[in-house]
Amino acid sequence: AIPVRALRAGIGFALQTVVNTLSSGLILLFERPIQVGDNVQVGQLMGSVKRIGIRASTVRMYDGSEVIVPNGDLISQQVVNYTLSDRNRRLETMVSVAYGTDLEIARSVITDAVNSVSIVSIETPPQVLFLGFGESSLDFRVLYWIDDFDSGLQTASEVGIAINKALVREGIEIPFPQRDVHFRNSVSLDQSSDEPDSRKRSD
């Protein structure tokens, strides 16, 4: 009797899994929370949806590999869809300048540098926000938009290069961490070598 009950329980769980998988596939196909071509994140997975099936979907990772994701995971887990409504995306670049820099001039130079990058969206002006006084620097947070999600890495690279060129051209220093080291009770090597060795036996 016990094996029969265990078999029935196993069959029940299996059928429940099958029904859940099929219902998840139907939800994806009819409600369309994600579509083929969308850029999504499921847990630690990030990539582009290549196929949506009844039981599972295929997500192509940015390194070229493909992952088969059960449709149940796409329904039960939190899914970030970066391109559900449109392909616009906001990017962020952190910029630091040295103490003593005129903040208004620095902000103007950074803003002009971002605007000089052609693939940055012109519909939404960039924001250059002063974050505060860092340990070795004055810190800015630069926010800007792009029209195509796929150009994110290229745009961030070009914006960083443009900002660096502009700061160098204007003579605005980009700081690096500095540390002051204090020595206490230090003895020079010459002094230590002249001291008598207490371990030597006197004649």
Tab-separated table of C-alpha atoms in Angstrom:
chain	number	residue	atom	x	y	z
A	1	ALA	CA	0.000	0.000	0.000
A	2	ILE	CA	2.832	2.373	0.864
A	3	PRO	CA	4.582	2.028	-2.537
A	4	VAL	CA	1.237	2.608	-4.278
A	5	ARG	CA	0.607	5.783	-2.291
A	6	ALA	CA	4.165	6.976	-2.995
A	7	LEU	CA	3.671	6.257	-6.702
A	8	ARG	CA	0.421	8.189	-6.733
A	9	ALA	CA	2.068	11.116	-4.943
A	10	GLY	CA	4.949	11.094	-7.442
A	11	ILE	CA	2.549	11.036	-10.386
A	12	GLY	CA	0.548	13.845	-8.786
A	13	PHE	CA	3.617	16.057	-8.382
A	14	ALA	CA	4.742	15.303	-11.928
A	15	LEU	CA	1.330	16.199	-13.344
A	16	GLN	CA	1.278	19.358	-11.272
A	17	THR	CA	4.682	20.351	-12.697
A	18	VAL	CA	3.513	19.645	-16.252
A	19	VAL	CA	0.325	21.672	-15.784
A	20	ASN	CA	2.276	24.560	-14.227
A	21	THR	CA	4.784	24.539	-17.092
A	22	LEU	CA	2.080	24.468	-19.781
A	23	SER	CA	0.024	27.190	-18.086
A	24	SER	CA	3.144	29.376	-17.762
A	25	GLY	CA	3.829	28.937	-21.475
A	26	LEU	CA	0.273	29.924	-22.339
A	27	ILE	CA	0.536	33.020	-20.138
A	28	LEU	CA	3.738	34.068	-21.894
A	29	LEU	CA	2.211	33.513	-25.337
A	30	PHE	CA	-1.067	35.332	-24.685
A	31	GLU	CA	-0.255	38.021	-22.119
A	32	ARG	CA	3.177	38.656	-23.700
A	33	PRO	CA	5.034	40.086	-20.687
A	34	ILE	CA	8.161	39.275	-22.673
A	35	GLN	CA	8.585	38.958	-26.424
A	36	VAL	CA	11.205	37.602	-28.775
A	37	GLY	CA	13.967	40.195	-29.021
A	38	ASP	CA	13.437	41.665	-25.546
A	39	ASN	CA	16.473	42.175	-23.336
A	40	VAL	CA	15.689	40.627	-19.974
A	41	GLN	CA	17.262	39.715	-16.653
A	42	VAL	CA	16.115	36.626	-14.751
A	43	GLY	CA	18.073	36.217	-11.539
A	44	GLN	CA	21.726	36.320	-12.576
A	45	LEU	CA	20.927	35.722	-16.258
A	46	MET	CA	20.945	38.667	-18.664
A	47	GLY	CA	20.393	38.403	-22.382
A	48	SER	CA	18.048	38.612	-25.352
A	49	VAL	CA	14.971	36.381	-25.722
A	50	LYS	CA	15.374	34.236	-28.852
A	51	ARG	CA	12.489	31.805	-28.527
A	52	ILE	CA	9.359	31.363	-26.417
A	53	GLY	CA	7.998	27.827	-26.317
A	54	ILE	CA	5.221	26.066	-24.455
A	55	ARG	CA	7.523	24.545	-21.841
A	56	ALA	CA	10.670	26.679	-21.927
A	57	SER	CA	12.198	29.757	-23.529
A	58	THR	CA	15.673	30.430	-24.898
A	59	VAL	CA	17.697	33.427	-23.725
A	60	ARG	CA	20.884	34.266	-25.583
A	61	MET	CA	23.475	35.671	-23.195
A	62	TYR	CA	25.662	38.617	-24.157
A	63	ASP	CA	28.695	36.324	-24.386
A	64	GLY	CA	26.951	34.296	-27.102
A	65	SER	CA	25.869	31.320	-24.999
A	66	GLU	CA	22.213	30.275	-24.879
A	67	VAL	CA	20.287	29.300	-21.744
A	68	ILE	CA	17.061	27.306	-21.675
A	69	VAL	CA	14.835	28.899	-19.020
A	70	PRO	CA	11.703	27.041	-17.819
A	71	ASN	CA	8.618	29.169	-18.409
A	72	GLY	CA	7.647	28.653	-14.795
A	73	ASP	CA	10.715	30.673	-13.765
A	74	LEU	CA	9.701	33.505	-16.092
A	75	ILE	CA	6.312	33.662	-14.385
A	76	SER	CA	7.200	32.979	-10.740
A	77	GLN	CA	10.455	34.940	-10.510
A	78	GLN	CA	11.020	38.657	-10.845
A	79	VAL	CA	11.896	39.407	-14.461
A	80	VAL	CA	13.449	42.715	-15.499
A	81	ASN	CA	12.500	43.589	-19.086
A	82	TYR	CA	14.716	46.418	-20.296
A	83	THR	CA	12.940	46.812	-23.633
A	84	LEU	CA	9.275	46.024	-22.940
A	85	SER	CA	7.874	49.451	-23.899
A	86	ASP	CA	10.817	50.956	-25.799
A	87	ARG	CA	14.574	50.614	-26.225
A	88	ASN	CA	15.509	53.802	-24.379
A	89	ARG	CA	17.909	53.443	-21.479
A	90	ARG	CA	19.498	55.741	-18.945
A	91	LEU	CA	23.229	55.387	-18.365
A	92	GLU	CA	25.415	56.646	-15.550
A	93	THR	CA	29.049	57.752	-15.395
A	94	MET	CA	30.880	58.772	-12.239
A	95	VAL	CA	33.363	61.648	-12.530
A	96	SER	CA	35.707	63.052	-9.890
A	97	VAL	CA	37.747	66.274	-9.947
A	98	ALA	CA	40.405	67.577	-7.605
A	99	TYR	CA	39.749	69.786	-4.612
A	100	GLY	CA	40.052	73.456	-5.529
A	101	THR	CA	38.213	73.002	-8.842
A	102	ASP	CA	35.422	75.468	-9.624
A	103	LEU	CA	32.366	73.203	-9.494
A	104	GLU	CA	30.248	75.287	-11.872
A	105	ILE	CA	32.980	75.272	-14.504
A	106	ALA	CA	33.535	71.536	-14.055
A	107	ARG	CA	29.822	70.820	-14.398
A	108	SER	CA	29.598	72.922	-17.563
A	109	VAL	CA	32.618	71.195	-19.112
A	110	ILE	CA	31.219	67.742	-18.328
A	111	THR	CA	27.773	68.642	-19.718
A	112	ASP	CA	29.258	69.921	-22.995
A	113	ALA	CA	31.381	66.782	-23.292
A	114	VAL	CA	28.360	64.500	-22.926
A	115	ASN	CA	26.371	66.529	-25.456
A	116	SER	CA	29.229	66.208	-27.952
A	117	VAL	CA	28.711	62.431	-28.210
A	118	SER	CA	26.389	61.913	-31.170
A	119	ILE	CA	24.721	58.722	-29.955
A	120	VAL	CA	23.545	60.323	-26.701
A	121	SER	CA	19.836	61.152	-26.897
A	122	ILE	CA	19.105	64.836	-27.475
A	123	GLU	CA	15.485	64.561	-26.335
A	124	THR	CA	16.414	64.315	-22.654
A	125	PRO	CA	19.262	66.645	-21.581
A	126	PRO	CA	22.015	65.047	-19.504
A	127	GLN	CA	22.152	65.735	-15.770
A	128	VAL	CA	25.427	66.446	-14.000
A	129	LEU	CA	24.773	66.156	-10.275
A	130	PHE	CA	27.275	67.053	-7.566
A	131	LEU	CA	27.330	64.182	-5.082
A	132	GLY	CA	29.573	65.599	-2.387
A	133	PHE	CA	33.045	65.808	-0.955
A	134	GLY	CA	34.951	62.574	-1.301
A	135	GLU	CA	38.052	61.506	0.569
A	136	SER	CA	40.335	62.784	-2.182
A	137	SER	CA	37.954	64.317	-4.724
A	138	LEU	CA	34.829	66.276	-5.580
A	139	ASP	CA	32.399	63.763	-7.043
A	140	PHE	CA	29.792	64.100	-9.807
A	141	ARG	CA	27.120	61.693	-11.011
A	142	VAL	CA	26.447	62.049	-14.752
A	143	LEU	CA	23.102	60.755	-16.104
A	144	TYR	CA	22.230	60.593	-19.802
A	145	TRP	CA	19.918	58.667	-22.115
A	146	ILE	CA	20.376	56.603	-25.261
A	147	ASP	CA	17.782	55.619	-27.863
A	148	ASP	CA	19.025	52.076	-28.414
A	149	PHE	CA	19.630	49.656	-25.543
A	150	ASP	CA	22.221	47.718	-27.559
A	151	SER	CA	24.547	50.732	-27.837
A	152	GLY	CA	24.934	51.097	-24.067
A	153	LEU	CA	28.544	49.911	-23.720
A	154	GLN	CA	29.734	51.863	-26.759
A	155	THR	CA	28.029	55.039	-25.577
A	156	ALA	CA	29.422	54.776	-22.049
A	157	SER	CA	32.907	54.334	-23.491
A	158	GLU	CA	32.627	57.332	-25.807
A	159	VAL	CA	31.168	59.519	-23.069
A	160	GLY	CA	34.014	58.612	-20.718
A	161	ILE	CA	36.625	59.427	-23.376
A	162	ALA	CA	34.922	62.724	-24.223
A	163	ILE	CA	34.774	63.798	-20.572
A	164	ASN	CA	38.431	62.913	-20.012
A	165	LYS	CA	39.532	64.883	-23.090
A	166	ALA	CA	37.476	67.901	-22.034
A	167	LEU	CA	38.846	67.927	-18.485
A	168	VAL	CA	42.444	67.616	-19.711
A	169	ARG	CA	41.882	70.368	-22.276
A	170	GLU	CA	40.499	72.728	-19.624
A	171	GLY	CA	43.266	71.910	-17.165
A	172	ILE	CA	40.894	70.338	-14.644
A	173	GLU	CA	42.746	67.743	-12.616
A	174	ILE	CA	41.377	64.220	-12.211
A	175	PRO	CA	42.575	63.198	-8.727
A	176	PHE	CA	43.913	59.905	-7.446
A	177	PRO	CA	43.792	58.600	-3.873
A	178	GLN	CA	46.535	60.019	-1.670
A	179	ARG	CA	47.711	58.809	1.707
A	180	ASP	CA	49.920	60.445	4.319
A	181	VAL	CA	52.175	57.958	6.107
A	182	HIS	CA	53.599	58.884	9.508
A	183	PHE	CA	56.514	56.988	11.071
A	184	ARG	CA	56.939	56.881	14.835
A	185	ASN	CA	60.035	55.921	16.805
A	186	SER	CA	61.912	55.287	13.587
A	187	VAL	CA	65.628	54.561	13.721
A	188	SER	CA	67.839	54.998	10.695
A	189	LEU	CA	69.858	52.084	9.423
A	190	ASP	CA	73.144	53.983	9.955
A	191	GLN	CA	72.331	54.621	13.596
A	192	SER	CA	71.292	51.061	14.222
A	193	SER	CA	74.509	49.707	12.667
A	194	ASP	CA	76.668	51.868	14.976
A	195	GLU	CA	75.007	50.599	18.158
A	196	PRO	CA	76.952	47.920	20.074
A	197	ASP	CA	75.608	44.424	19.789
A	198	SER	CA	74.433	43.468	23.246
A	199	ARG	CA	74.676	39.829	22.285
A	200	LYS	CA	78.508	40.063	21.809
A	201	ARG	CA	80.626	38.983	24.787
A	202	SER	CA	82.919	41.681	26.073
A	203	ASP	CA	86.604	40.887	26.481
